[in-house]
Amino acid sequence: MGNETDEPCTELINQPYELSPLQKLVAGFSFPVIKSKEEWMEEESQNHTLLNGESGYEYHCYIPLEVENKILGTLELHNNVREFSAECLTFCSSIADLLADIVFFTQQSPVQSEIAYLTEKLNQQDNNVTSEGFASQLSGLNQQLALINEAHTLEDFLNKVTGLLQAANPKLSLQLEELLAFKVKHENESVYIANQQPNSGNYPQIIGAGPKMNRVFALMDQVVTSDSTVLITGETGTGKELIAKTIHAASARKNKPMISVNCAAIPTNLMESELFGHEKGSFTGATEQRIGKFELANNGTLFLDEIGELPLELQVKLLRALQEKEIERVGGKGTVKTDVRIISATNRDLIAEVERGRFRRDLYYRLHVFPIDLPPLRERTEDIPLLANYFLKRFSKQKIGFSKKAIKQMLHYNWPGNIREMEHLIERQILLSNGPIINEMNLPSTVKTMVDGAGAKQQIKTIEENERDHIFAVLQLCKGRVSGEHGAAKLLGVPATTLNSKIKKLGLNKQHF
């Protein structure tokens, strides 16, 4: 967390009665002390290092853990950004106060009268905790204090300790409520600051910094200098056409045209003419000669998008054009030589299409010379903030940003439409936004589906939804009768009282039947 302004690295030193030289220095102050590495060197002739030996941070903040005018230790924050915000210091000071109480409380010798009081309080809240068990848990928490060395472990620790102590110490419970309220408010209102730059290698037009996109970039590096046929696969909206254009732009054919054909958008009866051209009078309506995409892309690149949609009868002619490097116009009497690099793309599983007899096996192997598979957006979540900020800058004419809550929403969304869906959603969000911060994303609700044995999609239901549907179906069969010889309870194998309870819980009533 060393590079983020409001999420600094923290370390709790648990030495309540044996203060280090640093802690003794901080003990002279009753407020947070902030020093840079240079200031530390100048004033103390040494750079501060953490317990794990890390010394690379530029700025340090020390917050004393003080209870009853005694310094029990320090809460330390280390960062590479000098300006610790006021909100950050307020939040961390509140945590320091809470930790100081916890340290003080857990370091006390639990005399019998105190344990009896605590046990009584816990028993009042239906917690079956013995005095010995309570003391044991206190001891365990005290040991755990020394193991806290990262910011994200603080929340787990606080949840455990307050769960044990809130009955005995109302102040701790009150402080925790204030901290949690502050955390929610801070998360909803604070602006997300991107601290990671797209690591696109030689392809700055492609946004990506994660390991999966780095593998894609490595494959592109291997193929851009050749004339090999490339097959780009991936779900709809993953950016297959952008990859194809980038490969062409980096190849030796970059000064020649790249012609694109969407095989799913052209009617079957016009596809042959679209690819290979036609002669004048070759069919009704052919009033002049037409040059096809193969000839237009001569010495350049032909991009065949949605190749899985190409009809079987045209797959034979495409295979011949690829193998012989020549085409024949519709109605023509001769052949035309072409020098074309083929890049194709599909969101279909072509091997499955081959097995179903919908795609020629020989054409598949002719296209599958150098495959590049693009990961869906849900599998490259590290790139979501980068892409979101890219589209934000692209569509917004004013300075605008995302809240951390909005970024978190996008990170947890499934993105069935991938990057294309994100692009359109952010453009719409900007139009609906009335302020400088997008606090919340209007994400569509998604319904998860699965494919059954017959190949049909079915909605995935929860256990409760399946139970409700099953009880509803049986009650309909029994015409709403619950008990008796022909009642639903007997068919379902449960007592009538149990079924009545479930019917009430599931929100069913007799008017449904």
Short mmCIF file of C-alpha atoms in Angstrom, two decimals:
data_model
loop_
_atom_site.label_atom_id
_atom_site.label_comp_id
_atom_site.label_asym_id
_atom_site.label_seq_id
_atom_site.Cartn_x
_atom_site.Cartn_y
_atom_site.Cartn_z
CA MET A 1 0.00 0.00 0.00
CA GLY A 2 3.06 2.20 0.00
CA ASN A 3 2.02 4.28 -3.03
CA GLU A 4 -1.54 5.16 -2.03
CA THR A 5 -2.15 8.38 -0.16
CA ASP A 6 -5.08 7.27 1.97
CA GLU A 7 -4.19 3.62 2.46
CA PRO A 8 -0.75 3.71 4.10
CA CYS A 9 1.15 0.73 5.40
CA THR A 10 0.69 0.34 9.16
CA GLU A 11 2.60 -1.44 11.86
CA LEU A 12 1.69 -1.86 15.52
CA ILE A 13 4.64 -2.33 17.89
CA ASN A 14 3.44 -4.12 20.99
CA GLN A 15 5.91 -3.03 23.67
CA PRO A 16 3.68 -1.28 26.17
CA TYR A 17 6.16 -1.07 29.01
CA GLU A 18 9.49 -1.29 27.18
CA LEU A 19 9.43 1.58 24.73
CA SER A 20 11.95 1.71 21.89
CA PRO A 21 14.02 4.88 21.35
CA LEU A 22 11.62 5.88 18.60
CA GLN A 23 8.59 5.39 20.85
CA LYS A 24 10.23 7.40 23.61
CA LEU A 25 10.79 10.18 21.09
CA VAL A 26 7.15 10.09 19.99
CA ALA A 27 6.05 9.97 23.64
CA GLY A 28 7.03 13.62 23.89
CA PHE A 29 4.13 14.53 21.64
CA SER A 30 0.40 14.06 22.16
CA PHE A 31 -0.41 14.23 18.46
CA PRO A 32 0.73 12.45 15.25
CA VAL A 33 4.33 13.10 14.22
CA ILE A 34 5.08 13.21 10.47
CA LYS A 35 8.63 13.12 9.14
CA SER A 36 10.22 12.49 5.77
CA LYS A 37 13.24 10.25 5.29
CA GLU A 38 15.40 13.36 4.82
CA GLU A 39 14.08 14.93 8.03
CA TRP A 40 14.68 11.69 9.91
CA MET A 41 18.27 11.58 8.63
CA GLU A 42 18.85 15.22 9.44
CA GLU A 43 17.35 15.22 12.93
CA GLU A 44 18.16 11.72 14.15
CA SER A 45 21.11 10.77 11.86
CA GLN A 46 19.39 7.55 10.80
CA ASN A 47 16.58 6.35 8.59
CA HIS A 48 13.70 4.63 10.29
CA THR A 49 13.25 0.96 9.37
CA LEU A 50 10.27 -1.29 10.00
CA LEU A 51 10.39 -4.51 11.95
CA ASN A 52 10.65 -6.48 8.71
CA GLY A 53 13.63 -4.43 7.56
CA GLU A 54 11.73 -2.41 4.95
CA SER A 55 13.31 1.04 4.61
CA GLY A 56 12.13 2.18 1.19
CA TYR A 57 9.30 4.45 2.31
CA GLU A 58 9.81 8.19 1.94
CA TYR A 59 7.44 9.45 4.62
CA HIS A 60 6.59 8.24 8.12
CA CYS A 61 3.81 9.08 10.55
CA TYR A 62 3.85 8.02 14.21
CA ILE A 63 0.71 8.10 16.36
CA PRO A 64 1.20 7.51 20.11
CA LEU A 65 -0.98 4.92 21.82
CA GLU A 66 -1.82 6.81 24.99
CA VAL A 67 -4.02 5.77 27.91
CA GLU A 68 -4.21 7.68 31.19
CA ASN A 69 -1.18 9.79 30.24
CA LYS A 70 0.90 6.67 29.57
CA ILE A 71 2.43 5.84 26.18
CA LEU A 72 1.92 2.14 25.51
CA GLY A 73 3.39 2.08 22.02
CA THR A 74 2.96 3.64 18.59
CA LEU A 75 0.82 3.14 15.53
CA GLU A 76 3.10 3.72 12.57
CA LEU A 77 2.10 4.66 9.01
CA HIS A 78 4.61 4.59 6.17
CA ASN A 79 4.00 5.95 2.69
CA ASN A 80 5.65 7.37 -0.41
CA VAL A 81 3.30 10.38 -0.46
CA ARG A 82 3.96 13.20 2.00
CA GLU A 83 0.48 14.64 2.25
CA PHE A 84 -1.31 12.33 4.67
CA SER A 85 -4.82 13.71 4.34
CA ALA A 86 -6.68 15.12 7.32
CA GLU A 87 -9.34 12.41 6.95
CA CYS A 88 -6.66 9.72 6.92
CA LEU A 89 -5.03 11.06 10.11
CA THR A 90 -8.41 11.44 11.82
CA PHE A 91 -9.35 7.87 10.96
CA CYS A 92 -5.97 6.44 12.02
CA SER A 93 -5.96 8.48 15.24
CA SER A 94 -9.34 6.96 16.11
CA ILE A 95 -7.91 3.50 15.46
CA ALA A 96 -4.92 4.42 17.65
CA ASP A 97 -7.25 5.40 20.51
CA LEU A 98 -9.12 2.13 20.19
CA LEU A 99 -5.93 0.08 20.01
CA ALA A 100 -4.53 1.88 23.04
CA ASP A 101 -7.60 0.87 25.05
CA ILE A 102 -7.28 -2.71 23.81
CA VAL A 103 -3.57 -2.87 24.61
CA PHE A 104 -4.13 -1.43 28.07
CA PHE A 105 -7.10 -3.68 28.76
CA THR A 106 -5.44 -6.91 27.60
CA GLN A 107 -2.20 -6.14 29.43
CA GLN A 108 -3.91 -5.89 32.81
CA SER A 109 -3.70 -8.84 35.17
CA PRO A 110 -7.23 -10.26 35.10
CA VAL A 111 -7.93 -10.51 38.83
CA GLN A 112 -10.79 -12.72 39.85
CA SER A 113 -13.23 -9.87 40.56
CA GLU A 114 -12.72 -8.39 37.07
CA ILE A 115 -13.26 -11.77 35.39
CA ALA A 116 -16.38 -12.41 37.41
CA TYR A 117 -17.74 -9.03 36.32
CA LEU A 118 -16.89 -9.65 32.66
CA THR A 119 -18.33 -13.17 32.75
CA GLU A 120 -21.56 -11.86 34.23
CA LYS A 121 -21.81 -9.22 31.49
CA LEU A 122 -21.20 -11.79 28.77
CA ASN A 123 -23.72 -14.22 30.26
CA GLN A 124 -26.32 -11.43 30.23
CA GLN A 125 -25.96 -11.42 26.44
CA ASP A 126 -26.43 -15.23 26.16
CA ASN A 127 -22.73 -15.91 25.70
CA ASN A 128 -21.70 -19.14 27.40
CA VAL A 129 -18.15 -18.07 28.19
CA THR A 130 -16.45 -19.24 31.39
CA SER A 131 -14.06 -17.05 33.34
CA GLU A 132 -11.19 -19.33 32.36
CA GLY A 133 -12.23 -19.21 28.71
CA PHE A 134 -12.51 -15.45 28.78
CA ALA A 135 -9.06 -15.09 30.31
CA SER A 136 -7.68 -17.49 27.72
CA GLN A 137 -9.21 -15.47 24.88
CA LEU A 138 -7.78 -12.26 26.34
CA SER A 139 -4.34 -13.86 26.43
CA GLY A 140 -4.70 -15.02 22.84
CA LEU A 141 -5.69 -11.55 21.68
CA ASN A 142 -2.71 -10.07 23.50
CA GLN A 143 -0.40 -12.43 21.62
CA GLN A 144 -2.11 -11.61 18.33
CA LEU A 145 -1.38 -7.91 18.81
CA ALA A 146 2.31 -8.53 18.18
CA LEU A 147 1.51 -10.21 14.83
CA ILE A 148 -0.34 -7.30 13.26
CA ASN A 149 1.93 -5.92 10.56
CA GLU A 150 -0.38 -4.93 7.70
CA ALA A 151 -3.24 -2.49 7.42
CA HIS A 152 -5.80 -5.03 6.21
CA THR A 153 -5.27 -7.26 9.27
CA LEU A 154 -6.42 -4.48 11.60
CA GLU A 155 -10.09 -4.91 10.69
CA ASP A 156 -10.06 -8.66 11.39
CA PHE A 157 -8.37 -8.06 14.74
CA LEU A 158 -10.76 -5.27 15.72
CA ASN A 159 -13.79 -7.41 14.88
CA LYS A 160 -12.50 -10.24 17.09
CA VAL A 161 -11.48 -8.14 20.05
CA THR A 162 -14.61 -6.00 20.16
CA GLY A 163 -16.76 -9.10 19.90
CA LEU A 164 -15.11 -10.27 23.11
CA LEU A 165 -14.86 -6.97 24.99
CA GLN A 166 -17.85 -4.88 23.97
CA ALA A 167 -20.01 -6.28 26.79
CA ALA A 168 -17.34 -5.39 29.32
CA ASN A 169 -16.28 -2.04 27.92
CA PRO A 170 -19.07 0.03 26.28
CA LYS A 171 -16.49 2.62 25.20
CA LEU A 172 -14.88 0.11 22.83
CA SER A 173 -18.22 -0.70 21.22
CA LEU A 174 -19.00 2.99 20.76
CA GLN A 175 -15.59 3.68 19.20
CA LEU A 176 -15.98 0.75 16.82
CA GLU A 177 -19.37 1.99 15.65
CA GLU A 178 -17.90 5.42 14.98
CA LEU A 179 -14.98 3.90 13.07
CA LEU A 180 -17.21 1.68 10.94
CA ALA A 181 -19.50 4.62 10.16
CA PHE A 182 -16.47 6.69 9.19
CA LYS A 183 -15.14 3.84 7.04
CA VAL A 184 -18.43 3.54 5.10
CA LYS A 185 -18.65 7.31 4.62
CA HIS A 186 -15.01 7.49 3.56
CA GLU A 187 -15.45 4.65 1.07
CA ASN A 188 -18.58 6.18 -0.46
CA GLU A 189 -17.25 9.72 -0.76
CA SER A 190 -13.51 9.39 -1.34
CA VAL A 191 -12.26 9.60 -4.90
CA TYR A 192 -10.44 6.66 -6.41
CA ILE A 193 -6.91 7.67 -7.47
CA ALA A 194 -5.34 5.43 -10.10
CA ASN A 195 -1.76 4.63 -9.12
CA GLN A 196 -1.08 1.97 -11.75
CA GLN A 197 -0.19 2.73 -15.33
CA PRO A 198 -1.21 0.50 -18.25
CA ASN A 199 1.65 -1.83 -19.04
CA SER A 200 0.86 -2.34 -22.71
CA GLY A 201 4.42 -2.92 -23.84
CA ASN A 202 4.72 -1.97 -27.50
CA TYR A 203 0.96 -1.39 -27.85
CA PRO A 204 -0.06 1.82 -26.02
CA GLN A 205 -3.51 1.77 -27.64
CA ILE A 206 -4.39 -1.38 -25.64
CA ILE A 207 -5.20 -0.94 -21.94
CA GLY A 208 -3.86 -3.77 -19.82
CA ALA A 209 -1.40 -4.33 -16.99
CA GLY A 210 -2.24 -7.77 -15.59
CA PRO A 211 -0.54 -11.12 -16.22
CA LYS A 212 -3.19 -12.36 -18.68
CA MET A 213 -2.88 -9.32 -20.92
CA ASN A 214 0.90 -9.47 -20.66
CA ARG A 215 0.70 -12.99 -22.12
CA VAL A 216 -1.40 -11.60 -24.98
CA PHE A 217 1.22 -8.89 -25.59
CA ALA A 218 3.96 -11.52 -25.62
CA LEU A 219 2.07 -13.53 -28.28
CA MET A 220 1.56 -10.39 -30.35
CA ASP A 221 5.29 -9.64 -30.16
CA GLN A 222 5.98 -13.06 -31.66
CA VAL A 223 3.57 -12.79 -34.58
CA VAL A 224 3.61 -9.13 -35.71
CA THR A 225 6.85 -9.50 -37.66
CA SER A 226 5.59 -12.52 -39.63
CA ASP A 227 2.88 -13.12 -42.24
CA SER A 228 1.36 -16.03 -40.30
CA THR A 229 -2.40 -16.49 -40.20
CA VAL A 230 -3.81 -15.45 -36.81
CA LEU A 231 -7.00 -16.68 -35.14
CA ILE A 232 -8.23 -14.43 -32.30
CA THR A 233 -10.75 -16.01 -29.95
CA GLY A 234 -12.64 -14.61 -26.99
CA GLU A 235 -16.07 -13.62 -25.74
CA THR A 236 -17.99 -10.83 -27.40
CA GLY A 237 -16.73 -7.39 -26.46
CA THR A 238 -13.20 -8.43 -25.45
CA GLY A 239 -11.51 -6.32 -28.14
CA LYS A 240 -10.67 -8.84 -30.86
CA GLU A 241 -10.85 -6.30 -33.69
CA LEU A 242 -8.55 -3.91 -31.81
CA ILE A 243 -5.97 -6.71 -31.46
CA ALA A 244 -6.25 -7.43 -35.19
CA LYS A 245 -5.77 -3.76 -36.11
CA THR A 246 -2.80 -3.50 -33.75
CA ILE A 247 -1.11 -6.55 -35.28
CA HIS A 248 -1.58 -5.13 -38.77
CA ALA A 249 -0.30 -1.69 -37.70
CA ALA A 250 2.88 -3.25 -36.29
CA SER A 251 3.51 -5.58 -39.24
CA ALA A 252 5.48 -5.10 -42.46
CA ARG A 253 2.11 -4.60 -44.24
CA LYS A 254 1.21 -1.53 -42.16
CA ASN A 255 1.41 0.80 -45.20
CA LYS A 256 -1.08 -1.39 -47.09
CA PRO A 257 -4.82 -1.57 -46.43
CA MET A 258 -6.51 -3.65 -43.76
CA ILE A 259 -9.97 -4.68 -44.98
CA SER A 260 -12.55 -5.92 -42.46
CA VAL A 261 -15.47 -8.26 -43.17
CA ASN A 262 -18.11 -9.12 -40.57
CA CYS A 263 -19.24 -12.58 -41.61
CA ALA A 264 -22.34 -12.36 -39.42
CA ALA A 265 -23.60 -9.08 -40.89
CA ILE A 266 -23.71 -10.01 -44.60
CA PRO A 267 -26.57 -12.10 -46.07
CA THR A 268 -25.50 -15.55 -47.27
CA ASN A 269 -26.49 -14.87 -50.90
CA LEU A 270 -24.23 -11.79 -50.99
CA MET A 271 -21.26 -13.17 -49.05
CA GLU A 272 -19.46 -14.75 -52.03
CA SER A 273 -19.70 -11.53 -54.02
CA GLU A 274 -18.55 -9.55 -50.97
CA LEU A 275 -15.42 -11.69 -50.54
CA PHE A 276 -14.46 -12.45 -54.14
CA GLY A 277 -16.27 -9.81 -56.23
CA HIS A 278 -18.40 -10.38 -59.35
CA GLU A 279 -18.46 -9.63 -63.05
CA LYS A 280 -21.03 -7.44 -64.75
CA GLY A 281 -24.19 -9.42 -65.61
CA SER A 282 -23.21 -12.43 -63.51
CA PHE A 283 -26.57 -12.31 -61.71
CA THR A 284 -29.68 -10.15 -61.57
CA GLY A 285 -28.72 -6.71 -60.33
CA ALA A 286 -25.01 -7.04 -61.21
CA THR A 287 -24.96 -3.95 -63.42
CA GLU A 288 -21.20 -3.45 -63.13
CA GLN A 289 -18.05 -5.25 -62.13
CA ARG A 290 -17.39 -5.36 -58.38
CA ILE A 291 -14.01 -5.85 -56.70
CA GLY A 292 -14.20 -8.14 -53.66
CA LYS A 293 -12.53 -7.80 -50.27
CA PHE A 294 -9.70 -10.20 -51.19
CA GLU A 295 -8.59 -8.00 -54.06
CA LEU A 296 -9.02 -4.81 -52.03
CA ALA A 297 -6.75 -6.27 -49.34
CA ASN A 298 -4.07 -7.37 -51.80
CA ASN A 299 -0.60 -6.99 -50.21
CA GLY A 300 -2.35 -6.03 -46.97
CA THR A 301 -4.46 -7.75 -44.33
CA LEU A 302 -7.96 -9.22 -44.53
CA PHE A 303 -9.75 -9.37 -41.17
CA LEU A 304 -12.58 -11.92 -41.10
CA ASP A 305 -14.62 -11.13 -38.00
CA GLU A 306 -17.14 -13.66 -36.66
CA ILE A 307 -15.65 -16.34 -38.91
CA GLY A 308 -17.72 -18.97 -37.09
CA GLU A 309 -20.84 -17.55 -38.78
CA LEU A 310 -19.59 -18.25 -42.31
CA PRO A 311 -21.96 -20.65 -44.15
CA LEU A 312 -20.60 -24.13 -44.95
CA GLU A 313 -20.90 -23.69 -48.72
CA LEU A 314 -18.63 -20.64 -48.59
CA GLN A 315 -16.13 -22.27 -46.25
CA VAL A 316 -15.00 -24.51 -49.14
CA LYS A 317 -14.34 -21.52 -51.39
CA LEU A 318 -12.55 -19.62 -48.62
CA LEU A 319 -10.30 -22.63 -47.98
CA ARG A 320 -9.38 -22.81 -51.67
CA ALA A 321 -8.60 -19.07 -51.73
CA LEU A 322 -6.32 -19.45 -48.71
CA GLN A 323 -4.52 -22.52 -50.04
CA GLU A 324 -4.13 -21.46 -53.68
CA LYS A 325 -3.69 -17.73 -52.95
CA GLU A 326 -6.06 -16.95 -55.80
CA ILE A 327 -9.75 -16.16 -56.11
CA GLU A 328 -12.39 -16.34 -58.82
CA ARG A 329 -15.00 -13.61 -59.14
CA VAL A 330 -18.65 -14.63 -59.33
CA GLY A 331 -19.42 -15.05 -63.04
CA GLY A 332 -15.73 -14.77 -63.95
CA LYS A 333 -13.85 -17.11 -66.28
CA GLY A 334 -10.35 -16.72 -64.86
CA THR A 335 -8.56 -16.51 -61.53
CA VAL A 336 -6.96 -13.54 -59.80
CA LYS A 337 -3.77 -13.96 -57.78
CA THR A 338 -3.81 -12.36 -54.32
CA ASP A 339 -1.26 -11.82 -51.57
CA VAL A 340 -3.30 -11.41 -48.40
CA ARG A 341 -2.56 -11.98 -44.74
CA ILE A 342 -5.57 -13.46 -42.94
CA ILE A 343 -6.54 -12.53 -39.39
CA SER A 344 -9.82 -14.03 -38.23
CA ALA A 345 -11.80 -13.75 -35.02
CA THR A 346 -14.69 -15.56 -33.37
CA ASN A 347 -16.51 -15.79 -30.06
CA ARG A 348 -17.50 -19.38 -30.80
CA ASP A 349 -15.72 -22.58 -29.80
CA LEU A 350 -14.69 -23.65 -33.31
CA ILE A 351 -13.63 -27.14 -32.18
CA ALA A 352 -17.16 -27.68 -30.83
CA GLU A 353 -18.55 -26.32 -34.11
CA VAL A 354 -16.38 -28.79 -36.02
CA GLU A 355 -17.70 -31.69 -33.91
CA ARG A 356 -21.27 -30.57 -34.59
CA GLY A 357 -20.58 -30.45 -38.34
CA ARG A 358 -21.08 -26.70 -38.61
CA PHE A 359 -17.48 -25.80 -39.40
CA ARG A 360 -15.03 -27.53 -41.71
CA ARG A 361 -12.15 -29.21 -39.92
CA ASP A 362 -9.67 -28.47 -42.72
CA LEU A 363 -10.58 -24.76 -42.68
CA TYR A 364 -10.23 -24.69 -38.89
CA TYR A 365 -6.65 -25.97 -39.06
CA ARG A 366 -5.88 -23.56 -41.89
CA LEU A 367 -7.01 -20.62 -39.73
CA HIS A 368 -5.64 -21.96 -36.44
CA VAL A 369 -1.97 -21.33 -37.30
CA PHE A 370 -1.28 -18.83 -34.52
CA PRO A 371 -4.11 -18.60 -31.95
CA ILE A 372 -4.50 -15.70 -29.50
CA ASP A 373 -7.16 -16.12 -26.83
CA LEU A 374 -8.40 -12.92 -25.16
CA PRO A 375 -9.46 -13.24 -21.50
CA PRO A 376 -12.90 -11.95 -20.48
CA LEU A 377 -12.94 -8.81 -18.36
CA ARG A 378 -14.07 -10.69 -15.25
CA GLU A 379 -10.77 -12.64 -15.36
CA ARG A 380 -8.61 -9.50 -15.54
CA THR A 381 -10.08 -7.42 -12.72
CA GLU A 382 -6.76 -5.66 -12.19
CA ASP A 383 -7.41 -3.87 -15.51
CA ILE A 384 -10.95 -2.71 -14.64
CA PRO A 385 -9.90 0.55 -12.89
CA LEU A 386 -7.50 1.34 -15.75
CA LEU A 387 -10.18 0.81 -18.40
CA ALA A 388 -12.79 2.71 -16.39
CA ASN A 389 -10.53 5.77 -16.09
CA TYR A 390 -9.61 5.53 -19.79
CA PHE A 391 -13.27 5.64 -20.85
CA LEU A 392 -13.99 8.36 -18.28
CA LYS A 393 -11.35 10.63 -19.84
CA ARG A 394 -12.49 9.71 -23.34
CA PHE A 395 -16.17 10.57 -22.89
CA SER A 396 -16.08 13.36 -20.32
CA LYS A 397 -15.39 16.95 -21.37
CA GLN A 398 -15.11 18.02 -17.73
CA LYS A 399 -12.92 16.87 -14.87
CA ILE A 400 -14.73 13.96 -13.26
CA GLY A 401 -13.75 10.96 -11.16
CA PHE A 402 -15.02 7.72 -9.62
CA SER A 403 -15.62 7.14 -5.94
CA LYS A 404 -14.00 4.10 -4.37
CA LYS A 405 -17.49 2.65 -3.99
CA ALA A 406 -18.09 2.89 -7.75
CA ILE A 407 -14.77 1.19 -8.49
CA LYS A 408 -15.60 -1.59 -6.03
CA GLN A 409 -18.97 -2.10 -7.73
CA MET A 410 -17.26 -2.51 -11.10
CA LEU A 411 -14.71 -4.92 -9.64
CA HIS A 412 -17.50 -7.19 -8.36
CA TYR A 413 -19.65 -7.02 -11.51
CA ASN A 414 -19.52 -9.98 -13.90
CA TRP A 415 -19.32 -7.92 -17.16
CA PRO A 416 -21.08 -10.35 -19.54
CA GLY A 417 -20.54 -7.85 -22.37
CA ASN A 418 -16.89 -7.29 -21.39
CA ILE A 419 -15.07 -4.11 -22.47
CA ARG A 420 -17.76 -3.04 -24.94
CA GLU A 421 -20.36 -3.16 -22.17
CA MET A 422 -18.11 -1.10 -19.88
CA GLU A 423 -17.54 1.48 -22.61
CA HIS A 424 -21.26 2.03 -23.18
CA LEU A 425 -22.14 1.90 -19.49
CA ILE A 426 -19.58 4.56 -18.51
CA GLU A 427 -20.66 6.81 -21.40
CA ARG A 428 -24.24 6.56 -20.15
CA GLN A 429 -23.13 7.09 -16.53
CA ILE A 430 -21.35 10.33 -17.47
CA LEU A 431 -24.52 11.64 -19.15
CA LEU A 432 -26.54 10.85 -16.01
CA SER A 433 -23.99 12.30 -13.59
CA ASN A 434 -24.71 15.70 -12.04
CA GLY A 435 -21.48 16.26 -10.13
CA PRO A 436 -17.69 15.92 -10.30
CA ILE A 437 -17.76 12.40 -8.81
CA ILE A 438 -19.58 9.28 -9.96
CA ASN A 439 -20.53 7.89 -6.55
CA GLU A 440 -22.44 4.82 -7.71
CA MET A 441 -22.66 2.77 -10.90
CA ASN A 442 -26.05 1.84 -12.32
CA LEU A 443 -25.06 -1.73 -13.11
CA PRO A 444 -27.63 -4.12 -14.56
CA SER A 445 -28.59 -7.14 -12.52
CA THR A 446 -27.26 -10.36 -14.01
CA VAL A 447 -28.92 -13.75 -14.00
CA LYS A 448 -26.52 -16.69 -13.97
CA THR A 449 -27.35 -19.55 -16.32
CA MET A 450 -26.12 -23.05 -17.05
CA VAL A 451 -26.48 -25.36 -20.04
CA ASP A 452 -28.43 -28.56 -19.49
CA GLY A 453 -27.87 -31.91 -21.20
CA ALA A 454 -29.98 -30.87 -24.19
CA GLY A 455 -27.84 -27.77 -24.76
CA ALA A 456 -30.50 -25.34 -23.53
CA LYS A 457 -29.72 -22.50 -21.12
CA GLN A 458 -31.35 -22.58 -17.70
CA GLN A 459 -31.30 -20.03 -14.92
CA ILE A 460 -29.26 -21.06 -11.89
CA LYS A 461 -31.51 -20.88 -8.86
CA THR A 462 -30.69 -20.82 -5.17
CA ILE A 463 -31.66 -23.75 -2.94
CA GLU A 464 -34.45 -21.63 -1.45
CA GLU A 465 -35.78 -20.76 -4.93
CA ASN A 466 -35.74 -24.42 -5.97
CA GLU A 467 -37.51 -25.42 -2.74
CA ARG A 468 -40.15 -22.75 -3.28
CA ASP A 469 -40.76 -23.82 -6.88
CA HIS A 470 -41.00 -27.48 -5.88
CA ILE A 471 -43.43 -26.85 -3.01
CA PHE A 472 -45.48 -24.57 -5.25
CA ALA A 473 -45.69 -27.28 -7.95
CA VAL A 474 -46.75 -29.98 -5.47
CA LEU A 475 -49.37 -27.68 -3.88
CA GLN A 476 -50.79 -26.95 -7.33
CA LEU A 477 -50.94 -30.69 -7.97
CA CYS A 478 -52.80 -31.14 -4.68
CA LYS A 479 -55.03 -28.13 -5.37
CA GLY A 480 -53.77 -26.32 -2.29
CA ARG A 481 -54.44 -29.20 0.16
CA VAL A 482 -51.65 -29.43 2.75
CA SER A 483 -52.61 -32.28 5.10
CA GLY A 484 -54.57 -35.48 4.73
CA GLU A 485 -54.23 -38.54 2.53
CA HIS A 486 -54.01 -36.56 -0.69
CA GLY A 487 -52.23 -33.54 0.77
CA ALA A 488 -48.91 -32.05 -0.28
CA ALA A 489 -47.25 -32.82 3.08
CA LYS A 490 -47.56 -36.57 2.49
CA LEU A 491 -46.18 -36.32 -1.05
CA LEU A 492 -43.25 -34.22 0.17
CA GLY A 493 -42.59 -36.54 3.14
CA VAL A 494 -42.80 -33.84 5.83
CA PRO A 495 -45.26 -33.17 8.67
CA ALA A 496 -48.12 -30.86 7.80
CA THR A 497 -46.98 -28.39 10.49
CA THR A 498 -43.51 -28.23 8.91
CA LEU A 499 -44.99 -27.65 5.46
CA ASN A 500 -47.29 -24.93 6.78
CA SER A 501 -44.27 -23.24 8.36
CA LYS A 502 -42.35 -23.40 5.06
CA ILE A 503 -45.34 -22.08 3.10
CA LYS A 504 -45.52 -19.09 5.42
CA LYS A 505 -41.75 -18.52 5.27
CA LEU A 506 -41.70 -18.68 1.44
CA GLY A 507 -44.57 -16.21 1.12
CA LEU A 508 -47.05 -18.64 -0.43
CA ASN A 509 -50.78 -18.63 0.34
CA LYS A 510 -53.89 -20.45 -0.80
CA GLN A 511 -54.87 -17.81 -3.35
CA HIS A 512 -51.91 -19.00 -5.44
CA PHE A 513 -53.57 -22.36 -5.93
#
